[in-house]
Each structure stands twice: as C-alpha cells, then as structure tokens.
C-alpha cells in the first residue's frame, strides 16, 4: 500500500453524495511530505516516458503537480477555470461541468504554453466521471501535442471516468482507486494495485 | 539581484491598468527551478522565526507556498475563494475585492486547520492594494494564531498595500518590489533591495 492509500484510510472521510473528503492532507491543508512521496511514485510509474510538460488544473491539482514537474525538471502549466481579464491572446478552451460546484466551467490554457512538440503528463487530484480530465486532454490535443499519460491521485473506481479514459487508449495511473465508500458507516474500500 | 527580479526584467510584460504579466514563469506556466530558488530565499529571510504553518490563497499562491512549506517542514493551508459545497463545518471567513476579476470574493479557511498555537507565515504571489493579504491576516487572527510574517513574490511598490501592511506592524518580505512600470514603453523599474 502506498503512502496516499494509507493516508486515505487513516484520514479520509465519506460524505453523502459520493464525496470523499481528504481536506486534512490533499486539498485544503496539504502535507508536503506526502505530496513529495506521491511525486516520486508518479515519476516511478512514468519512468522512461519522454515528458516535456506537466499540465494540471487549478486549484487542487497545482500542489500535486508541482513536485512531479520539479522532479522531471519540466515546466508546469495549470489550466484556469474562468477567463481571467489578465489572460489575453489566443487560448485553448474546453468546457467542463463540475459536479462539486454544480457549475459549467470554461477551462483555458494560453496557446503560448502548449505546442506540437510537447509531450504532456496530465495530473489531477480526483477522477470521478472524467469530465475535467477529458477537458485537459482535449486542450493538449487542440495544441497538436501528445498526451503521454494521466496521473491521478484518487480515482473513484465506481464511477465511469477511469473506464472512459482507459477505453479511449490513454495511459492512466491512479495512486489510489476507491472501489466503494459508504457515508453511513464511513468505510472506504481501496482496489488492490 | 535575486532570481525572481532577473526573471521579471527578462520576461515580465506590462499591460494597461497596472497589470504586470508574469504568466511565463509564475502564474500560468510555472518554472519549478525558479520557485525552488524563491522558496530558499523566503526561508533565508525568515530564518530563526518559529513557523508552524504556511497559509496562502488559491490559485497562484499555491505553487509559491508549496516549496516554502516543504523546506520549513510544516503543513501548507490554502484559503479558498468561494464557499465550496465540500467545505462543511466551521469556517473562518474574510471578504476581499479582486481588482483583477472585478468581483467580491469570500475567502474561507476551515477552523480545523488554524488554531491558537499556530505561528503562520502568509505567502502570496502579488501585493498591490493589500486586500487579499489583509483577508488572510484577518483569518489568522480570527483563529487566535500569530502572524509571524508575510512573504510576497511581487509587491507593486507604487500601490498602497505594502505601506499599509508594514504600517500595521507586520513583517513583510517581498522578493521583488516594482516601483514603476509603463505599459506604453514596457519598462519595469525594480526597487533596489
């Protein structure tokens, strides 16, 4: 069992509506020691893959993607969720529906930061229905760049996102896959990897 | 001149409305090598200060604060800008007006992640009028915790935020202070430190 899996079992809590809260270490308070471990594990899994850029999406993806980019010694680009007044010029755009905030978001990346020659590792915190990850993949492909793989911290194995992404032929590595969770008794069942 | 100052002079661009764009290395694309340098410089400036937690605000603050927290071996907490459905329980709340997005934001931190015993280093990317930083300081003080200092990547020295924060008695360290910038001819003048 890796460090993230152990931490989920120790500190993760389940809320109604298939919400897994990992706020104590991953997406409100962050434990840098854990994220360094996770970064090393992503690098181990994608060892030998030529990667020129790490792409993630604000906000929770940034801290997870940062150590990966640092260890690979490549730039990190984070997609933004709304069109900021500060982002001028040509943009890659994709639409994504957030089930957490119940809003449709526009995901944007400036064309300056992805090009045809880029080989991209896409990193995000959660994979559930796959909408956010598909938006990031679509942005990479709009740029004519190559998706070398996707690295996810926590995949909800009982939702269709993982199946959908793998079925499209992308390499997807999830550090933890939750096969079942129960808000009533608080149990979290992880898939053996 | 430190690494950030050199990079601002090399790649920063000035847009009308006092906008300094540093998207190539700081807040859209991120250069991890630069951010590690900046992290070391923050640690050097706050050496000997007892710090138990680093606090920042999503999104651009996260990548800047992460290496600082890792080097200090303390947790990183990032304040959120809207009330997410996933954030339950008691919250510290402060209001902040963003001149970039022209919106009023509510800045929140779960009460679980700041307590009276915390000695907090507040980190953010930009300091202009000081609204965002004052919101973070107000959250730390609502928790009864101590603000040990504020670390800013880029202070706009021609706006009142820096003066206001220092005048309130807080220790404020800015890695780069822009004294003047001109959208017409593109010049950026940094304060000698």
PDB file of C-alpha atoms in Angstrom, chain B residues 22-176:
ATOM      1  CA  UNK B  22       4.388  37.007 -15.323  1.00  0.00           C
ATOM      2  CA  UNK B  23       2.485  34.132 -16.878  1.00  0.00           C
ATOM      3  CA  UNK B  24       5.571  32.583 -18.442  1.00  0.00           C
ATOM      4  CA  UNK B  25       7.066  31.527 -15.106  1.00  0.00           C
ATOM      5  CA  UNK B  26       4.807  32.341 -12.138  1.00  0.00           C
ATOM      6  CA  UNK B  27       1.066  32.161 -12.575  1.00  0.00           C
ATOM      7  CA  UNK B  28       0.057  30.174 -15.606  1.00  0.00           C
ATOM      8  CA  UNK B  29       3.196  28.391 -16.624  1.00  0.00           C
ATOM      9  CA  UNK B  30       5.402  27.712 -13.611  1.00  0.00           C
ATOM     10  CA  UNK B  31       9.149  27.209 -13.575  1.00  0.00           C
ATOM     11  CA  UNK B  32       9.812  24.873 -10.628  1.00  0.00           C
ATOM     12  CA  UNK B  33      13.524  25.763 -10.574  1.00  0.00           C
ATOM     13  CA  UNK B  34      12.693  29.427 -10.052  1.00  0.00           C
ATOM     14  CA  UNK B  35      10.094  28.621  -7.398  1.00  0.00           C
ATOM     15  CA  UNK B  36      12.628  26.497  -5.513  1.00  0.00           C
ATOM     16  CA  UNK B  37      15.020  29.475  -5.555  1.00  0.00           C
ATOM     17  CA  UNK B  38      12.255  31.720  -4.276  1.00  0.00           C
ATOM     18  CA  UNK B  39      11.413  29.196  -1.562  1.00  0.00           C
ATOM     19  CA  UNK B  40      15.039  29.192  -0.399  1.00  0.00           C
ATOM     20  CA  UNK B  41      15.067  32.991  -0.345  1.00  0.00           C
ATOM     21  CA  UNK B  42      11.875  33.155   1.772  1.00  0.00           C
ATOM     22  CA  UNK B  43      13.377  30.604   4.181  1.00  0.00           C
ATOM     23  CA  UNK B  44      16.595  32.627   4.387  1.00  0.00           C
ATOM     24  CA  UNK B  45      14.696  35.824   5.178  1.00  0.00           C
ATOM     25  CA  UNK B  46      12.537  34.159   7.846  1.00  0.00           C
ATOM     26  CA  UNK B  47      15.337  32.041   9.292  1.00  0.00           C
ATOM     27  CA  UNK B  48      15.017  31.671  13.052  1.00  0.00           C
ATOM     28  CA  UNK B  49      11.331  32.592  13.012  1.00  0.00           C
ATOM     29  CA  UNK B  50       9.254  29.827  14.583  1.00  0.00           C
ATOM     30  CA  UNK B  51       6.704  28.886  11.924  1.00  0.00           C
ATOM     31  CA  UNK B  52       4.185  26.069  12.312  1.00  0.00           C
ATOM     32  CA  UNK B  53       2.128  26.631   9.186  1.00  0.00           C
ATOM     33  CA  UNK B  54       2.236  28.334   5.796  1.00  0.00           C
ATOM     34  CA  UNK B  55      -1.002  29.973   4.637  1.00  0.00           C
ATOM     35  CA  UNK B  56      -1.731  31.077   1.082  1.00  0.00           C
ATOM     36  CA  UNK B  57      -4.724  31.619  -1.178  1.00  0.00           C
ATOM     37  CA  UNK B  58      -5.771  29.749  -4.287  1.00  0.00           C
ATOM     38  CA  UNK B  59      -4.714  29.515  -7.043  1.00  0.00           C
ATOM     39  CA  UNK B  60      -1.464  31.299  -7.864  1.00  0.00           C
ATOM     40  CA  UNK B  61      -0.252  31.300  -4.274  1.00  0.00           C
ATOM     41  CA  UNK B  62      -0.175  27.513  -4.005  1.00  0.00           C
ATOM     42  CA  UNK B  63       2.865  26.769  -6.139  1.00  0.00           C
ATOM     43  CA  UNK B  64       4.810  29.597  -4.476  1.00  0.00           C
ATOM     44  CA  UNK B  65       3.893  28.492  -0.967  1.00  0.00           C
ATOM     45  CA  UNK B  66       4.450  24.766  -1.528  1.00  0.00           C
ATOM     46  CA  UNK B  67       8.261  24.766  -1.624  1.00  0.00           C
ATOM     47  CA  UNK B  68       8.352  27.128   1.369  1.00  0.00           C
ATOM     48  CA  UNK B  69       6.195  24.741   3.420  1.00  0.00           C
ATOM     49  CA  UNK B  70       8.255  21.769   2.278  1.00  0.00           C
ATOM     50  CA  UNK B  71      11.545  23.457   3.205  1.00  0.00           C
ATOM     51  CA  UNK B  72      10.163  24.506   6.607  1.00  0.00           C
ATOM     52  CA  UNK B  73       8.671  21.021   7.033  1.00  0.00           C
ATOM     53  CA  UNK B  74       5.271  22.383   8.037  1.00  0.00           C
ATOM     54  CA  UNK B  75       1.767  21.945   6.564  1.00  0.00           C
ATOM     55  CA  UNK B  76       0.511  24.293   3.870  1.00  0.00           C
ATOM     56  CA  UNK B  77      -3.053  25.576   4.079  1.00  0.00           C
ATOM     57  CA  UNK B  78      -4.632  27.336   1.160  1.00  0.00           C
ATOM     58  CA  UNK B  79      -7.612  29.622   1.642  1.00  0.00           C
ATOM     59  CA  UNK B  80     -10.449  29.097  -0.810  1.00  0.00           C
ATOM     60  CA  UNK B  81     -12.198  31.879  -2.656  1.00  0.00           C
ATOM     61  CA  UNK B  82     -15.791  30.675  -2.650  1.00  0.00           C
ATOM     62  CA  UNK B  83     -17.808  28.507  -0.337  1.00  0.00           C
ATOM     63  CA  UNK B  84     -17.402  25.083  -1.890  1.00  0.00           C
ATOM     64  CA  UNK B  85     -20.127  22.536  -1.211  1.00  0.00           C
ATOM     65  CA  UNK B  86     -17.389  20.225   0.044  1.00  0.00           C
ATOM     66  CA  UNK B  87     -16.341  22.529   2.838  1.00  0.00           C
ATOM     67  CA  UNK B  88     -18.570  21.831   5.753  1.00  0.00           C
ATOM     68  CA  UNK B  89     -18.257  22.750   9.383  1.00  0.00           C
ATOM     69  CA  UNK B  90     -16.951  25.884  10.942  1.00  0.00           C
ATOM     70  CA  UNK B  91     -15.096  28.326   8.776  1.00  0.00           C
ATOM     71  CA  UNK B  92     -13.019  31.442   9.184  1.00  0.00           C
ATOM     72  CA  UNK B  93     -14.302  33.921   6.623  1.00  0.00           C
ATOM     73  CA  UNK B  94     -12.997  37.233   5.252  1.00  0.00           C
ATOM     74  CA  UNK B  95     -14.178  39.371   2.361  1.00  0.00           C
ATOM     75  CA  UNK B  96     -11.860  40.542  -0.402  1.00  0.00           C
ATOM     76  CA  UNK B  97     -12.394  42.543  -3.552  1.00  0.00           C
ATOM     77  CA  UNK B  98     -10.424  41.409  -6.577  1.00  0.00           C
ATOM     78  CA  UNK B  99      -9.479  44.211  -8.936  1.00  0.00           C
ATOM     79  CA  UNK B 100      -8.416  41.619 -11.491  1.00  0.00           C
ATOM     80  CA  UNK B 101     -11.747  39.838 -11.783  1.00  0.00           C
ATOM     81  CA  UNK B 102     -13.797  42.831 -10.534  1.00  0.00           C
ATOM     82  CA  UNK B 103     -15.611  40.539  -8.110  1.00  0.00           C
ATOM     83  CA  UNK B 104     -16.056  40.385  -4.362  1.00  0.00           C
ATOM     84  CA  UNK B 105     -14.782  37.089  -3.091  1.00  0.00           C
ATOM     85  CA  UNK B 106     -15.311  35.377   0.183  1.00  0.00           C
ATOM     86  CA  UNK B 107     -12.076  33.871   1.449  1.00  0.00           C
ATOM     87  CA  UNK B 108     -12.506  30.874   3.718  1.00  0.00           C
ATOM     88  CA  UNK B 109     -10.354  28.560   5.808  1.00  0.00           C
ATOM     89  CA  UNK B 110     -11.736  25.641   7.765  1.00  0.00           C
ATOM     90  CA  UNK B 111     -11.352  26.137  11.516  1.00  0.00           C
ATOM     91  CA  UNK B 112      -9.732  22.701  11.674  1.00  0.00           C
ATOM     92  CA  UNK B 113      -6.546  23.987  10.058  1.00  0.00           C
ATOM     93  CA  UNK B 114      -5.663  27.043  12.121  1.00  0.00           C
ATOM     94  CA  UNK B 115      -5.514  27.152  15.884  1.00  0.00           C
ATOM     95  CA  UNK B 116      -4.287  29.461  18.650  1.00  0.00           C
ATOM     96  CA  UNK B 117      -0.941  27.711  18.837  1.00  0.00           C
ATOM     97  CA  UNK B 118      -0.147  28.291  15.147  1.00  0.00           C
ATOM     98  CA  UNK B 119       2.593  30.694  14.091  1.00  0.00           C
ATOM     99  CA  UNK B 120       1.820  31.473  10.498  1.00  0.00           C
ATOM    100  CA  UNK B 121       3.822  32.619   7.501  1.00  0.00           C
ATOM    101  CA  UNK B 122       1.436  34.081   4.923  1.00  0.00           C
ATOM    102  CA  UNK B 123       2.578  33.722   1.307  1.00  0.00           C
ATOM    103  CA  UNK B 124       1.071  35.207  -1.843  1.00  0.00           C
ATOM    104  CA  UNK B 125       2.104  35.992  -5.387  1.00  0.00           C
ATOM    105  CA  UNK B 126       1.205  39.685  -5.695  1.00  0.00           C
ATOM    106  CA  UNK B 127       0.732  42.549  -3.267  1.00  0.00           C
ATOM    107  CA  UNK B 128      -0.969  45.594  -4.741  1.00  0.00           C
ATOM    108  CA  UNK B 129      -3.655  47.282  -2.633  1.00  0.00           C
ATOM    109  CA  UNK B 130      -3.262  44.650   0.063  1.00  0.00           C
ATOM    110  CA  UNK B 131      -6.883  43.438   0.185  1.00  0.00           C
ATOM    111  CA  UNK B 132      -6.110  39.743  -0.279  1.00  0.00           C
ATOM    112  CA  UNK B 133      -3.245  39.826   2.222  1.00  0.00           C
ATOM    113  CA  UNK B 134      -5.356  41.659   4.789  1.00  0.00           C
ATOM    114  CA  UNK B 135      -8.052  38.997   4.384  1.00  0.00           C
ATOM    115  CA  UNK B 136      -5.505  36.246   5.076  1.00  0.00           C
ATOM    116  CA  UNK B 137      -4.121  38.123   8.087  1.00  0.00           C
ATOM    117  CA  UNK B 138      -7.644  38.624   9.399  1.00  0.00           C
ATOM    118  CA  UNK B 139      -8.281  34.876   9.111  1.00  0.00           C
ATOM    119  CA  UNK B 140      -5.089  34.056  11.051  1.00  0.00           C
ATOM    120  CA  UNK B 141      -6.087  36.491  13.766  1.00  0.00           C
ATOM    121  CA  UNK B 142      -9.674  35.200  13.893  1.00  0.00           C
ATOM    122  CA  UNK B 143      -8.099  31.860  14.799  1.00  0.00           C
ATOM    123  CA  UNK B 144      -6.141  33.480  17.631  1.00  0.00           C
ATOM    124  CA  UNK B 145      -2.973  32.396  15.826  1.00  0.00           C
ATOM    125  CA  UNK B 146       0.120  34.569  15.336  1.00  0.00           C
ATOM    126  CA  UNK B 147       1.172  36.159  12.036  1.00  0.00           C
ATOM    127  CA  UNK B 148       4.934  35.641  12.044  1.00  0.00           C
ATOM    128  CA  UNK B 149       5.305  37.397   8.729  1.00  0.00           C
ATOM    129  CA  UNK B 150       4.160  37.816   5.163  1.00  0.00           C
ATOM    130  CA  UNK B 151       6.155  36.714   2.149  1.00  0.00           C
ATOM    131  CA  UNK B 152       5.211  38.157  -1.217  1.00  0.00           C
ATOM    132  CA  UNK B 153       6.693  37.334  -4.582  1.00  0.00           C
ATOM    133  CA  UNK B 154       5.994  40.661  -6.282  1.00  0.00           C
ATOM    134  CA  UNK B 155       4.995  43.840  -4.485  1.00  0.00           C
ATOM    135  CA  UNK B 156       3.711  46.757  -6.505  1.00  0.00           C
ATOM    136  CA  UNK B 157       5.577  49.438  -4.623  1.00  0.00           C
ATOM    137  CA  UNK B 158       3.564  52.222  -6.228  1.00  0.00           C
ATOM    138  CA  UNK B 159       0.323  50.934  -4.675  1.00  0.00           C
ATOM    139  CA  UNK B 160      -0.554  51.249  -1.016  1.00  0.00           C
ATOM    140  CA  UNK B 161      -0.654  47.579   0.062  1.00  0.00           C
ATOM    141  CA  UNK B 162       2.945  47.295   1.222  1.00  0.00           C
ATOM    142  CA  UNK B 163       2.810  50.538   3.153  1.00  0.00           C
ATOM    143  CA  UNK B 164      -0.488  49.537   4.755  1.00  0.00           C
ATOM    144  CA  UNK B 165       0.689  46.102   5.899  1.00  0.00           C
ATOM    145  CA  UNK B 166       4.026  47.373   7.256  1.00  0.00           C
ATOM    146  CA  UNK B 167       2.245  50.276   8.943  1.00  0.00           C
ATOM    147  CA  UNK B 168       0.046  47.778  10.790  1.00  0.00           C
ATOM    148  CA  UNK B 169       3.248  46.340  12.242  1.00  0.00           C
ATOM    149  CA  UNK B 170       3.544  43.145  10.242  1.00  0.00           C
ATOM    150  CA  UNK B 171       6.838  41.893   8.962  1.00  0.00           C
ATOM    151  CA  UNK B 172       6.582  41.886   5.182  1.00  0.00           C
ATOM    152  CA  UNK B 173       9.223  40.464   2.866  1.00  0.00           C
ATOM    153  CA  UNK B 174       8.776  40.951  -0.872  1.00  0.00           C
ATOM    154  CA  UNK B 175      11.228  39.227  -3.174  1.00  0.00           C
ATOM    155  CA  UNK B 176      10.715  41.876  -5.832  1.00  0.00           C
TER     156      UNK B 176
END
